Coordinates of C-alpha atoms and ligand atoms in Angstrom, one line a residue:
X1 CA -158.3 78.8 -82.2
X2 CA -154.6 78.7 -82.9
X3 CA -153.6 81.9 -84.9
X4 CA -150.2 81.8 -87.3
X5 CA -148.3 84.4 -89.0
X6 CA -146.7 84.1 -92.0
X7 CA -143.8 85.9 -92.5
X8 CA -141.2 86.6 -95.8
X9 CA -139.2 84.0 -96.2
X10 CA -135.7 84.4 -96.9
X11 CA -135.6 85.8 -100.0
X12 CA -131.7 85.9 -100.8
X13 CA -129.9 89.1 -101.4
X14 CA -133.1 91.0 -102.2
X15 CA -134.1 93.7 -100.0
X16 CA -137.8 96.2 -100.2
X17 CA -139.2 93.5 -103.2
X18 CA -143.0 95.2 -104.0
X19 CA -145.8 93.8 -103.6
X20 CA -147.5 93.5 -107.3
X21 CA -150.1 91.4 -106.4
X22 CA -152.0 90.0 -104.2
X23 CA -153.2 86.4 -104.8
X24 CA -155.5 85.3 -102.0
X25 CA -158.5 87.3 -99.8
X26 CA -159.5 87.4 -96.1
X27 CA -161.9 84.6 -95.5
X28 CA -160.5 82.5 -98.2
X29 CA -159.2 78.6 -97.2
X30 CA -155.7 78.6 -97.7
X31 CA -153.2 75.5 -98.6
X32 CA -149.6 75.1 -97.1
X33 CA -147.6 76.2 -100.0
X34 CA -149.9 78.1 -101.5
X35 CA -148.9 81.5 -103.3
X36 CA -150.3 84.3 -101.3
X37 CA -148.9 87.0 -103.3
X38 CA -146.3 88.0 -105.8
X39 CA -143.3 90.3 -104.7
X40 CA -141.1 92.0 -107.8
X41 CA -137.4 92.9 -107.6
X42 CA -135.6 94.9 -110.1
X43 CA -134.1 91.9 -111.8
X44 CA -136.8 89.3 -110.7
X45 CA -140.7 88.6 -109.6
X46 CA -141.2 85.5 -106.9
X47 CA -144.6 84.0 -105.8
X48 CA -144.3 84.1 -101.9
X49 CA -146.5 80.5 -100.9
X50 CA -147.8 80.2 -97.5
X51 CA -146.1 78.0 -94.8
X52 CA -149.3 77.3 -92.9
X53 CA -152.7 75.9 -93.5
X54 CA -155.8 77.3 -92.2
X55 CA -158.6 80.5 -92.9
X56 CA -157.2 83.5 -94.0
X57 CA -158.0 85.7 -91.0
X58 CA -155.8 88.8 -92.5
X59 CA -153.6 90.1 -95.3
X60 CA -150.7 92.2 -93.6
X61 CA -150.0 93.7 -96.2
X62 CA -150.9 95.7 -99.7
X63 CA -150.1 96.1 -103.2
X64 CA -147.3 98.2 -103.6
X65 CA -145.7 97.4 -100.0
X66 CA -141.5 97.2 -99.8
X67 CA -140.9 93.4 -98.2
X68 CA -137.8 91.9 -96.5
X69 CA -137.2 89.2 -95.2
X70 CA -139.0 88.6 -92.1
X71 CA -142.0 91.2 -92.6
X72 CA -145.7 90.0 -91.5
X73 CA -147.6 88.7 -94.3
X74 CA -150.6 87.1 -93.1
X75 CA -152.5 85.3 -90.2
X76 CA -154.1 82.6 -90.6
X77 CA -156.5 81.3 -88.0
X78 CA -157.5 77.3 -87.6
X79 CA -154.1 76.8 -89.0
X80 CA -152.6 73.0 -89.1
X81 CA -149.0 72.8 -88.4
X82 CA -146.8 72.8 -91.2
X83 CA -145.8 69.9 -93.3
X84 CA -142.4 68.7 -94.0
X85 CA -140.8 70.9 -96.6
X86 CA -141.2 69.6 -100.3
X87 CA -138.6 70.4 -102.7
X88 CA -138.6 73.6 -104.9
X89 CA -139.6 73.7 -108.3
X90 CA -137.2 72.7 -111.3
X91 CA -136.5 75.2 -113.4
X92 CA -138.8 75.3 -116.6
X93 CA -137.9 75.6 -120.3
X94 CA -136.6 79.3 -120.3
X95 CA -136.6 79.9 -116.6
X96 CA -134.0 79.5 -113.7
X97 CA -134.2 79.2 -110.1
X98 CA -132.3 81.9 -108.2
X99 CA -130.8 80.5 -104.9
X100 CA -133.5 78.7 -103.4
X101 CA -134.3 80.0 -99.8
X102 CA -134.1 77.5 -97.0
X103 CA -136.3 79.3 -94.4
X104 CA -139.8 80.9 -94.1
X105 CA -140.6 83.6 -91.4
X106 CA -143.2 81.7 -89.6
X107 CA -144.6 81.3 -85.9
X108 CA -147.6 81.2 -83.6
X109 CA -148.9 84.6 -82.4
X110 CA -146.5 85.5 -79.6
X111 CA -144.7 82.8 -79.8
X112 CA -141.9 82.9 -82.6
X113 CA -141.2 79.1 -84.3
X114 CA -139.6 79.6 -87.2
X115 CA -140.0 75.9 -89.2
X116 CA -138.0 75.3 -92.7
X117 CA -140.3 76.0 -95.7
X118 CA -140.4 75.4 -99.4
X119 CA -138.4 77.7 -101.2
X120 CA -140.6 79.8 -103.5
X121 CA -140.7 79.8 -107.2
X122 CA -138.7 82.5 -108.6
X123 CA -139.2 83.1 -112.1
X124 CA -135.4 84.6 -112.9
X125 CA -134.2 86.2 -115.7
X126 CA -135.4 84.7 -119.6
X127 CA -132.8 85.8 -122.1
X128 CA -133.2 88.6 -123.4
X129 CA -135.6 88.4 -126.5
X130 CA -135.7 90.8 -129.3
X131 CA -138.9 92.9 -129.0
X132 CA -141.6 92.4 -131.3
X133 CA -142.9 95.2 -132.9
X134 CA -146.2 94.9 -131.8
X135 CA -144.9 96.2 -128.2
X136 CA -143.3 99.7 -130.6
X137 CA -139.6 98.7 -129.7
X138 CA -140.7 100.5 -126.4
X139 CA -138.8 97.8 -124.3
X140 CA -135.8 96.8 -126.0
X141 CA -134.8 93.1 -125.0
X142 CA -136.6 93.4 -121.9
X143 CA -137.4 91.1 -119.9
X144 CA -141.6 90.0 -120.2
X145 CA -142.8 91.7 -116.5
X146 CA -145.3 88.1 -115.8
X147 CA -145.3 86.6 -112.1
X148 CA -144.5 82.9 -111.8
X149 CA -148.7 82.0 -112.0
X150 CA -148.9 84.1 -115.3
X151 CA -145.6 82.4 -116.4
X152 CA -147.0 79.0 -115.7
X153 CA -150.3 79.7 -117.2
X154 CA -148.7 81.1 -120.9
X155 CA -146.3 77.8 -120.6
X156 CA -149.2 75.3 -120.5
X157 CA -150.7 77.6 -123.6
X158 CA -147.5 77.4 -125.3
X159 CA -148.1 81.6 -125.2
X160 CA -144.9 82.8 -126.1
X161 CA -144.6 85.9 -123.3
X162 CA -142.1 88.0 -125.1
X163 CA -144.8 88.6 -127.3
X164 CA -147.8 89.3 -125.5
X165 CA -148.5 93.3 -124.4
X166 CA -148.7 93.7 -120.4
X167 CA -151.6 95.8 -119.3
X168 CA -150.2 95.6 -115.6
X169 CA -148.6 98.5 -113.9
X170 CA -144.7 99.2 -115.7
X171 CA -146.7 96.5 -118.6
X172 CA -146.8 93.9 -116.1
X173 CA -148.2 91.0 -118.1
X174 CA -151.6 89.5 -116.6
X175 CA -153.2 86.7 -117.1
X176 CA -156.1 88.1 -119.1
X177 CA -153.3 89.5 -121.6
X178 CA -152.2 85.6 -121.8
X179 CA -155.8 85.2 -122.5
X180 CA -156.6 88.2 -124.6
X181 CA -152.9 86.9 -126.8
X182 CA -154.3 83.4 -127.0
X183 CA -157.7 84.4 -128.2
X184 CA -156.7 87.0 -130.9
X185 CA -154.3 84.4 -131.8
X186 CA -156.9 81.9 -132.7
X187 CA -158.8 84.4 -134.4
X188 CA -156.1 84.9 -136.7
X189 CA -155.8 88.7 -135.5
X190 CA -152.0 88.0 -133.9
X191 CA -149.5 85.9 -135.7
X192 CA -146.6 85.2 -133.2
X193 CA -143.5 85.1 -134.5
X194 CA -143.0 81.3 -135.1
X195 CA -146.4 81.4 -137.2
X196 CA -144.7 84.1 -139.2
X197 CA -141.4 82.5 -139.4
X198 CA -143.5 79.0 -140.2
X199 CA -143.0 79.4 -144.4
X200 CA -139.5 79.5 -144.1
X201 CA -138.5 76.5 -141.3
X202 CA -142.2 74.6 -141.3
X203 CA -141.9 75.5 -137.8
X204 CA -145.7 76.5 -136.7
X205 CA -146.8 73.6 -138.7
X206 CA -144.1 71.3 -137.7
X207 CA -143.9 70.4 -141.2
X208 CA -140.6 69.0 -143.1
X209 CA -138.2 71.3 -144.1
X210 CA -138.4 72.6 -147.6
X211 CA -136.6 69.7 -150.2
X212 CA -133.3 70.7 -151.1
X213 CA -132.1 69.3 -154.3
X214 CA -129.2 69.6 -156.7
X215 CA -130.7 70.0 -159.7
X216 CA -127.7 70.2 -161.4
X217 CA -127.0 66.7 -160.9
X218 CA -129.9 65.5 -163.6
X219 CA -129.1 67.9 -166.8
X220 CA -128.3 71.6 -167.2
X221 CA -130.0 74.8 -165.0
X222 CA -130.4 78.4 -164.9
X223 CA -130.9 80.3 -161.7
X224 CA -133.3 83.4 -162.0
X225 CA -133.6 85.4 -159.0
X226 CA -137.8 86.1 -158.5
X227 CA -138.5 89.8 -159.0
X228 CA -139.5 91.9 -156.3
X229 CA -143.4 92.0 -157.2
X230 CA -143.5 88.6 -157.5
X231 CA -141.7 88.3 -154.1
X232 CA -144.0 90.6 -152.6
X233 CA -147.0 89.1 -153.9
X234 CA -146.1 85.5 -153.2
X235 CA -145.7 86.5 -149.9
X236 CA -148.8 88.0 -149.5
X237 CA -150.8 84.5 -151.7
X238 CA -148.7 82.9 -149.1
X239 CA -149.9 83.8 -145.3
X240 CA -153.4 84.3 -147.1
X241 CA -153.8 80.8 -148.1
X242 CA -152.3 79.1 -145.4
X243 CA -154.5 81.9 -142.6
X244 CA -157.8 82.2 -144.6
X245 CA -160.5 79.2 -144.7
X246 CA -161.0 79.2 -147.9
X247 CA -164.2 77.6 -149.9
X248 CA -164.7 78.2 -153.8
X249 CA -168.3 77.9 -155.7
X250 CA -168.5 77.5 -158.7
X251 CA -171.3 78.5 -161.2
X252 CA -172.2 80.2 -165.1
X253 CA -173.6 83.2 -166.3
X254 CA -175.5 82.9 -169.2
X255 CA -173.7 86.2 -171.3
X256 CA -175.3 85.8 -174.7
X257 CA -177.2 88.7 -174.5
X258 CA -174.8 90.7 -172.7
X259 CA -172.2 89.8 -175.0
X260 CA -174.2 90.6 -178.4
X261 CA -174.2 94.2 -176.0
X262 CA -170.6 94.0 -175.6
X263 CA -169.8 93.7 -179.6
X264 CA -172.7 96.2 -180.9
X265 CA -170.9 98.9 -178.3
X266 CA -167.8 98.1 -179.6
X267 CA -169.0 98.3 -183.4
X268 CA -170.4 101.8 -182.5
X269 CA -167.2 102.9 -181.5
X270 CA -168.1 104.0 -178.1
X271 CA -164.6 105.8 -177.1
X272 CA -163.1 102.7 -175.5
X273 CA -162.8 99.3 -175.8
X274 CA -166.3 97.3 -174.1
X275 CA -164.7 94.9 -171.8
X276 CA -166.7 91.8 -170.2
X277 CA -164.5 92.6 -167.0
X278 CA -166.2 96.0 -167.5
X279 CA -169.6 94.4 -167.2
X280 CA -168.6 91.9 -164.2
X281 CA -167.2 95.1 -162.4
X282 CA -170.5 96.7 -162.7
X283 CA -172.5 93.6 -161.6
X284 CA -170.2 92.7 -158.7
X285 CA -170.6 96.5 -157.1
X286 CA -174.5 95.5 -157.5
X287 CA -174.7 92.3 -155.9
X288 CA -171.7 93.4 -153.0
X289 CA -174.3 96.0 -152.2
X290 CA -177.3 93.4 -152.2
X291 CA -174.9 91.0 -149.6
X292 CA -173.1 93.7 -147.4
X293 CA -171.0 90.6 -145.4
X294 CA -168.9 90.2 -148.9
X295 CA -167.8 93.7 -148.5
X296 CA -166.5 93.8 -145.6
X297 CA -163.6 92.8 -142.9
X298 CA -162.4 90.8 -140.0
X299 CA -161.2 92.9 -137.4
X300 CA -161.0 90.3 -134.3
X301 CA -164.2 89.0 -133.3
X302 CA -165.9 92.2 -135.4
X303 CA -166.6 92.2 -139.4
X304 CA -166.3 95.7 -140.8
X305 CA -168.7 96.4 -143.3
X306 CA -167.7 99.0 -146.0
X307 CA -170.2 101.4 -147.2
X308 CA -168.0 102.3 -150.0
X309 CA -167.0 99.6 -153.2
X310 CA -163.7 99.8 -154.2
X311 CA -163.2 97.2 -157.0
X312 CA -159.6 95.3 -157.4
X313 CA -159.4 93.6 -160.7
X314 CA -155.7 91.0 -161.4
X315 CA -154.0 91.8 -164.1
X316 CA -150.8 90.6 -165.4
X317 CA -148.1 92.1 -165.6
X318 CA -144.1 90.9 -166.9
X319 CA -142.9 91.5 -163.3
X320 CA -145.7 89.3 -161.8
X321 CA -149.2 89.5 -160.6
X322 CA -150.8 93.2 -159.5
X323 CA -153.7 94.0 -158.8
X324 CA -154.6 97.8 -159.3
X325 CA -158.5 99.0 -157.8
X326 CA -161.2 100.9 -159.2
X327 CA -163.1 103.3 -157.0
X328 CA -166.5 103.5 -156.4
X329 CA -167.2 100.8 -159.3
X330 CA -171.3 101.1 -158.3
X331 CA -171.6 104.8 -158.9
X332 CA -169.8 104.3 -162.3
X333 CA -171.3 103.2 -165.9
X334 CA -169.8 100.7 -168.0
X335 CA -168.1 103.0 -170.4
X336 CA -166.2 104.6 -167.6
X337 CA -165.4 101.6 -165.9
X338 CA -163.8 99.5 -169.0
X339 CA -161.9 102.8 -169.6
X340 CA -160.4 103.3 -166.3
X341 CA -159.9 99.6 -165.6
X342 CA -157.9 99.9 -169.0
X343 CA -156.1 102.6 -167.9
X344 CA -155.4 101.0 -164.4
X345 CA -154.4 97.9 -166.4
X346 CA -151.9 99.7 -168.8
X347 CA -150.3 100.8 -165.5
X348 CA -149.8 98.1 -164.0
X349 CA -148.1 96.5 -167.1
X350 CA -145.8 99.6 -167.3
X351 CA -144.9 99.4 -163.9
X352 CA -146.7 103.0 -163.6
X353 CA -149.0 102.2 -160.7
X354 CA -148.9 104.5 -157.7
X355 CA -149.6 103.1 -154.1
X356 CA -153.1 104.7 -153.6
X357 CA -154.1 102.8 -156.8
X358 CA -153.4 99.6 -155.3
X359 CA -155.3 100.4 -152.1
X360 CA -158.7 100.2 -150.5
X361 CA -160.1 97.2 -152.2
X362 CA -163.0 95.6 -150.9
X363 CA -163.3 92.9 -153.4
X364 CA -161.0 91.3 -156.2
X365 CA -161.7 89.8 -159.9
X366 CA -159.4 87.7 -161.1
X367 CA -159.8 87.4 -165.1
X368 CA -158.0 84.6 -167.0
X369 CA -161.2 84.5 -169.7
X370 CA -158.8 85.9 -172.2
X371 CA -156.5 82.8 -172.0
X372 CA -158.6 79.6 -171.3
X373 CA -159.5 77.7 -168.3
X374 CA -162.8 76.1 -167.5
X375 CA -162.9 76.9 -163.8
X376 CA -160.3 77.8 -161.3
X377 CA -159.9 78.6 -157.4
X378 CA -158.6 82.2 -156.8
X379 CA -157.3 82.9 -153.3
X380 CA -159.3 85.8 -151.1
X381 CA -156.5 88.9 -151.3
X382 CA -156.8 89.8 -147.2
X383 CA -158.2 91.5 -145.8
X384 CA -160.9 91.2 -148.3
X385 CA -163.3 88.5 -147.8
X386 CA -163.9 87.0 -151.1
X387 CA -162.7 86.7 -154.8
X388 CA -164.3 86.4 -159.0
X389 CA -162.5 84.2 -160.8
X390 CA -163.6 84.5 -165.1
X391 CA -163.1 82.1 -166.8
X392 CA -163.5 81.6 -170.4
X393 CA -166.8 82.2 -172.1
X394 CA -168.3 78.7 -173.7
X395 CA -171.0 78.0 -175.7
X396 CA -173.1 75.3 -174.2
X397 CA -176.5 73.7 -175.3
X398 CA -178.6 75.0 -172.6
X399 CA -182.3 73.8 -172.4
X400 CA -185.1 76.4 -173.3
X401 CA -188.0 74.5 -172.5
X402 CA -188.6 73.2 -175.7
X403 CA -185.4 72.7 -177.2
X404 CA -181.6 73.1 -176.7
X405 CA -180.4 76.4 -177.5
X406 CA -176.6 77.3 -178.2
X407 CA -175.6 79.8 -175.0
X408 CA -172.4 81.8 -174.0
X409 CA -171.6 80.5 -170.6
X410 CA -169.2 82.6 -168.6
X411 CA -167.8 80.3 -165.8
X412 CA -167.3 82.3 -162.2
X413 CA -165.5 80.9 -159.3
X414 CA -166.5 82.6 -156.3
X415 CA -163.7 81.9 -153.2
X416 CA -164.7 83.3 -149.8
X417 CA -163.6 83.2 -146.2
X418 CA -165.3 80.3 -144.7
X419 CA -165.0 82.1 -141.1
X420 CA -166.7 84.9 -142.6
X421 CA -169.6 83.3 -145.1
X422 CA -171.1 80.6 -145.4
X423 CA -171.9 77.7 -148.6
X424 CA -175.4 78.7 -149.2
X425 CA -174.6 82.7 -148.8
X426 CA -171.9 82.2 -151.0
X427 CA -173.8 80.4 -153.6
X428 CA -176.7 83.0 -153.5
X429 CA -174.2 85.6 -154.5
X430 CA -173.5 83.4 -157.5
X431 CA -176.4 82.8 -158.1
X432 CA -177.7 86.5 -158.4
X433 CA -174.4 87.4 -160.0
X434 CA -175.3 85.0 -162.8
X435 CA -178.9 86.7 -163.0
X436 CA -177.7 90.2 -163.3
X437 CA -174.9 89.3 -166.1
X438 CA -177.8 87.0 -167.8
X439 CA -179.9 90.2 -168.1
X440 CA -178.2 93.0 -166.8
X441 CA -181.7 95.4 -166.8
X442 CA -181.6 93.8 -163.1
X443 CA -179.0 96.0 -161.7
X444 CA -181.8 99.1 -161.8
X445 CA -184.3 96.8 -159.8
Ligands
CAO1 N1 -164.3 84.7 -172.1 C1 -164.0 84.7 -173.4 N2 -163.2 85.7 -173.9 C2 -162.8 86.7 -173.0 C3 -163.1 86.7 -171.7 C4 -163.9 85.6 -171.2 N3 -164.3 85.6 -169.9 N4 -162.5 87.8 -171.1 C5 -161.8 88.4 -172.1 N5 -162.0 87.7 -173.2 C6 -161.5 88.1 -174.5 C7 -161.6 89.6 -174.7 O1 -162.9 89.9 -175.3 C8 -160.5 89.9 -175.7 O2 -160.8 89.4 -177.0 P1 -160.8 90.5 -178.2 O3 -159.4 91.0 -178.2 O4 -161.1 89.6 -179.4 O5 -161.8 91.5 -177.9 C9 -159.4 88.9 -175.2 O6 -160.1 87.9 -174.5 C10 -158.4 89.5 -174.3 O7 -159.0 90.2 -173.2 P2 -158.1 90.8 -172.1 O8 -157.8 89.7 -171.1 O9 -156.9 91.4 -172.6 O10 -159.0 92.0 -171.5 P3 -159.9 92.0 -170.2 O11 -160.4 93.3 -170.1 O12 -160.8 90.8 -170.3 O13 -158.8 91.7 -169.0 C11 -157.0 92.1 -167.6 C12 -158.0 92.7 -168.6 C13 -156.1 93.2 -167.0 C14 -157.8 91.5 -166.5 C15 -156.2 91.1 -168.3 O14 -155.4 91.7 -169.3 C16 -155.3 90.3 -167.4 O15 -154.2 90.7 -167.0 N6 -155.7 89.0 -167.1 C17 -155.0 88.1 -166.3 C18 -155.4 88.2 -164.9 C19 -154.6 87.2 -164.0 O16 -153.5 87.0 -164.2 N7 -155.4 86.5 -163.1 C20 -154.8 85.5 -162.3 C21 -154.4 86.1 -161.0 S1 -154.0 84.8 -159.9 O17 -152.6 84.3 -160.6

């Protein structure tokens, strides 16, 4: 049976490429043209294809080998003689062709026919691209290290490969980091960089540009630059609306009793003012220790679930919206609570909040019961998992059985990350927040 060697093309002006992988094993069918193994210069990486058909009968060489042109690369066994050449490769989107090679090494054992072969692909040189910081500036405008395959695959993913980490030797990127990218990606873990420059150009959405307007042209204006809170913050509603799934349910909490509580602490002069948020803080730590999923995390693919119940509460502020947390909310009473949260609050409106008070939350209320609303759709503060919206009390004639009864109705809006829990999970938490604030003996049970 006829034996063929395959040889290195001519490979240009580069002399002792490596060998960084090997594409094909002994045994294996092998087409004319296809990649056998990848070679890496200091400027460039090239598949080398075969220019023979036939059984793989040996691989000359092995990862890490110097090539030139010429070297022994393979024999093939059974092998068809070659085809006409077909063209090379056009350059894609973002990647040249450096002088395609007119020549393979190739000829029967012993008896040297050197036939014209298909140049092969050589990925050259992408411009350079600023680093992301996910690779820690450790390869500044670098090229991405990916062989021709690789670079293929992430094109047909729309992978952007500046961006993905290379586990390969010198960060080589593989095709499972393409893979591992695209999957943490889609689980919202990774934002590339046109997701995160989206908001501004509409880019990862392909949406319209932002309207721009002369406002000036239909009656007088003022321009008032946001302030930096509000910047920050908007930011932050921004990327979690648009990343999160989010769902809101919406329920009551019969708080008749609970407020007749509220006022005869307050009348006794307790030491602080008896807040309802105090009393929602107090049940929410209750029921986030009865459903552990709402206090937790998406890390990946994983959820982390807190064993500890730090408690984030909105409050308003003239610079914008902050939201200041309260530690350990289930190991604290009422009184305590209602006079830290007041203290937290009077913080935050004196622009007196220190960083660790704004930190660790793993859950948020958002109050407007002081102002007025009926219901309303708060958006989950990442990486927190769900959201209280108050609204305000309302008396409502509620059926006892035997008649209607005048009842204070506190409205709650419960938002939660859909990827994270689900309708009937979410409206169980309601529901037993509801019970607990109806009668709040429950929270001993
Ligand atoms: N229903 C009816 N009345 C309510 C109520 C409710 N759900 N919640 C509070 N109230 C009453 C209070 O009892 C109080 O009345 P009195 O002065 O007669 O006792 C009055 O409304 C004002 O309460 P408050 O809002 O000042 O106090 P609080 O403890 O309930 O809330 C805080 C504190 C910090 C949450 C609040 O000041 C605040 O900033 N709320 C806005 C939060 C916000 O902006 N959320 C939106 C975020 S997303 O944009």
């Amino acid at each position: 049976m006829a034996l063929v060697e395959v040889r290195v093309p001519d490979i240009g002006n580069f002399k002792d490429v490596a060998v960084i992988e090997i594409l094909v094993q002994p045994g294996q069918s092998i087409k004319l043209e296809q990649s056998l193994l990848t070679v890496e210069s200091d400027k460039a990486s090239m598949e080398i294809p075969s220019s023979a058909a036939g059984a793989l009968r040996e691989m000359k060489v092995k990862l890490g080998d110097k090539l030139n042109q010429g070297d022994l690369i393979a024999v093939l066994e059974g092998a068809a003689v070659s085809s006409p050449p077909v063209p090379p490769p056009l350059p894609q989107a973002g990647e040249g062709t450096l002088s395609p090679p007119p020549l393979a090494g190739e000829g029967r054992v012993g008896e040297a026919q050197p036939v014209p072969t298909p140049a092969p692909a050589i990925a050259a040189a992408l411009p350079p691209q600023p680093s992301p910081a996910r690779r820690g500036g450790s390869e500044p405008s670098s090229l991405p290290h990916a062989s021709p395959s690789v670079r293929k695959f992430a094109r047909e993913l729309g992978v952007p490969l500046a961006e993905v980490q290379g586990s390969g030797p010198k960060g080589r990127i593989l095709q499972e980091d393409v893979q591992s990218f695209t999957q943490a990606v889609m689980t919202g873990a990774v934002q590339t960089q046109a997701q995160v420059q989206g908001g501004a150009g509409g880019g990862a959405f392909n949406l319209l540009p932002w309207p721009q307007v002369d406002f000036a042209q239909f009656g007088p204006i003022e321009r008032k630059e946001l302030a930096r809170i509000r910047k920050i913050s908007g930011a932050n509603l921004h990327r979690n609306w648009v990343m999160i799934p989010h769902v809101t349910n919406h329920d009551e909490a019969d708080i008749t009793d609970l407020e007749a509580l509220r006022v005869q602490l307050n009348s006794e002069q307790v030491g602080v003012k008896v807040t309802m948020l105090a009393f929602v803080i107090k049940a929410a730590a209750a029921a986030l220790g009865k459903f552990p999923e709402f206090n937790a995390s998406l890390d990946g693919d994983a959820l982390i679930l807190k064993r500890y119940c730090h408690i984030g509460f909105a409050a308003d502020t003239p610079n914008g919206l902050m939201v200041p947390v309260l530690r350990n909310a289930g190991q604290k009473g009422v009184l305590q609570i209602a006079q830290e949260s007041a203290e937290l609050a009077r913080k935050a409106r004196e622009s007196k909040l220190a960083a660790a008070d704004m930190q660790g939350g793993c859950f948020s209320i958002s109050s407007l019961g002081g102002i007025g609303g009926t219901h309303f759709t708060p958006i989950v503060n990442a990486p927190e998992v769900a959201i209280l919206g108050l609204s305000r009390a309302y008396l409502k004639p509620v059926w006892n059985g035997q008649a209607f009864a005048p009842r204070l109705m506190l409205p709650l809006s419960l938002s939660y990350d859909h990827r994270v829990i689900d309708g009937a999970a979410a409206a169980r938490f309601n529901a037993h927040l509801a019970a607990l604030l109806a009668d709040l003996r429950r929270i001993v049970l």
